[in-house]
Structures are given as structure tokens and as C-alpha cells.
PDB file of C-alpha atoms in Angstrom:
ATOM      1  CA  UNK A   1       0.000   0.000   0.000  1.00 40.00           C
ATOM      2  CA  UNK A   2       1.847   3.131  -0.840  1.00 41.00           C
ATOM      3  CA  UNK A   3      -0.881   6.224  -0.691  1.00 42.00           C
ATOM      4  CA  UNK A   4      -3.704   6.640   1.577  1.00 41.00           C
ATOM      5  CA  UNK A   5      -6.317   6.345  -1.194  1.00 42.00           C
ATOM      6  CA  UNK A   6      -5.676   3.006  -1.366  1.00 46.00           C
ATOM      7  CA  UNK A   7      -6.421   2.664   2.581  1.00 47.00           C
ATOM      8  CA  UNK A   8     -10.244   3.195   2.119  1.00 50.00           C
ATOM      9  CA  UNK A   9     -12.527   6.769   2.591  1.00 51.00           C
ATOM     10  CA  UNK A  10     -12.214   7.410   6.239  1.00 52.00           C
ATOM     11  CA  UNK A  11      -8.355   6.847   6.618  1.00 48.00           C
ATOM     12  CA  UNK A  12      -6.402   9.677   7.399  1.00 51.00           C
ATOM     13  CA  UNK A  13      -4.135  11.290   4.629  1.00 52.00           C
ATOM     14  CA  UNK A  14      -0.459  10.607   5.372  1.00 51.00           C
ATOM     15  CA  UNK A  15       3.073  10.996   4.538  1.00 57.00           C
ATOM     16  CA  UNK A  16       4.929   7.812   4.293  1.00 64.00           C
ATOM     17  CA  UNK A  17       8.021   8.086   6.648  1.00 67.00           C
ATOM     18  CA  UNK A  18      10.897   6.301   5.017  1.00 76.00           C
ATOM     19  CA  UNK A  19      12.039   3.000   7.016  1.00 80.00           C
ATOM     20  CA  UNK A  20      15.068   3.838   9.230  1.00 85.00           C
ATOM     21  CA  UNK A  21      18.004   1.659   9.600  1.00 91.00           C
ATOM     22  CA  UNK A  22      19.967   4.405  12.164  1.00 94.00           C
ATOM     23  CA  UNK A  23      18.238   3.394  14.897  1.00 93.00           C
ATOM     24  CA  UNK A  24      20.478   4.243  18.076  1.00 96.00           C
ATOM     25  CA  UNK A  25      21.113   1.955  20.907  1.00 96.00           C
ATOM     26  CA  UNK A  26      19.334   4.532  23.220  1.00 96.00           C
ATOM     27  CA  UNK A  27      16.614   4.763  20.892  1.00 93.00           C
ATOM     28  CA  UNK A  28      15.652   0.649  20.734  1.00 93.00           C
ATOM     29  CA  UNK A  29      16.392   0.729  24.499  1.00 95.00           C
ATOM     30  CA  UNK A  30      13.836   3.510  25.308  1.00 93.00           C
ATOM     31  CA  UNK A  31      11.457   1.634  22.880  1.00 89.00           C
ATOM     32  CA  UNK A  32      12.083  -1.596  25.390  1.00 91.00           C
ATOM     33  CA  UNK A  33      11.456   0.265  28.331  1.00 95.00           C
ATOM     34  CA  UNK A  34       8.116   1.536  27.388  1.00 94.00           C
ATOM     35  CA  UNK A  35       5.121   0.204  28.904  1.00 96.00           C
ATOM     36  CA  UNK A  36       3.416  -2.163  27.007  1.00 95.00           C
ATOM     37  CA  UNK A  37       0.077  -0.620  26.442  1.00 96.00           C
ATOM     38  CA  UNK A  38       2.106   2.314  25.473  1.00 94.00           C
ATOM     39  CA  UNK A  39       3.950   0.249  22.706  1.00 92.00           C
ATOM     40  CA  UNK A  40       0.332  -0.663  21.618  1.00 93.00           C
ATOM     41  CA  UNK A  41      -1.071   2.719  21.855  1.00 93.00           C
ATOM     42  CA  UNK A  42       2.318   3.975  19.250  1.00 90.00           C
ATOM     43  CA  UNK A  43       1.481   0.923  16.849  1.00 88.00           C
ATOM     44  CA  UNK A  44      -1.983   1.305  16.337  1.00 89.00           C
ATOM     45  CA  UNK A  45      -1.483   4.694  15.569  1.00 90.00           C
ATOM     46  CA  UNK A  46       0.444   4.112  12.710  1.00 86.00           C
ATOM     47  CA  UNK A  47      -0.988   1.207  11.480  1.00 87.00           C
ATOM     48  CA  UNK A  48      -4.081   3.120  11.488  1.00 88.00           C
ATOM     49  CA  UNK A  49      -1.914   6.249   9.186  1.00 87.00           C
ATOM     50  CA  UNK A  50      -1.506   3.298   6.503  1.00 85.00           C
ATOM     51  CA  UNK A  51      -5.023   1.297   6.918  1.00 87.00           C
ATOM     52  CA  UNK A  52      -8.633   1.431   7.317  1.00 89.00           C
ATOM     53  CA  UNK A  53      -8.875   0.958  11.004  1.00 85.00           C
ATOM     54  CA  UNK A  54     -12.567  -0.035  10.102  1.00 88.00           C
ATOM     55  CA  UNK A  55     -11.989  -2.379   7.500  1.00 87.00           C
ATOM     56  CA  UNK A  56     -11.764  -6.139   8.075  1.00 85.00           C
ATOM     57  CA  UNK A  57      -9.598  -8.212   5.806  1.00 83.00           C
ATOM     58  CA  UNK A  58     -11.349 -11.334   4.744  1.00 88.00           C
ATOM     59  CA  UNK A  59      -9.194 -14.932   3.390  1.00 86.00           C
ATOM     60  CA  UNK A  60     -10.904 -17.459   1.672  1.00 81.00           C
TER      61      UNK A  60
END
């Protein structure tokens, strides 16, 4: 998926970030140390920047 059009009506526009491979050792710690619901909270949010958080994938 590489625009949100493709995402469905209600998803919010978004500029795709490119992927980072200069993490820092302080940044992957403080990423570890984060509570978990918090880790949850930061990965819904941007899953929900790239998808429908409505939609419902369906496999036949």
C-alpha cells in the first residue's frame, strides 16, 4: 500500500516516513522500556496512518 487512497474513505491522509536503519542503541532501548500498552497505543497509531482501522480483511 503506498498512498492513503488506497487505505479506504475514512483513513487519514499521510506521509509515508521512510524506514530507518539508524536506529540508536538509546533509541531501541527507550522503545524496550516503554510500557506495554504504550507500545500498543504507538502501533496502532500508525498502522491506522496506513489502513482502514474499520476495515476487516477477509481470506478465503
Amino acid at each position: 500500500m503506498t498512498d492513503a487512497s488506497q487505505a479506504g474513505p475514512n483513513a487519514p491522509a499521510f506521509h509515508q516516513a521512510p524506514i530507518r536503519h539508524d536506529w540508536s542503541l538509546a533509541e531501541i532501548e527507550a522503545l524496550f522500556a516503554l510500557p506495554f500498552n504504550d507500545l500498543l497505543f504507538r502501533a496502532q497509531q500508525v498502522h491506522r496512518a496506513h489502513f482502514d482501522a474499520n476495515a476487516v480483511q477477509v481470506s478465503t
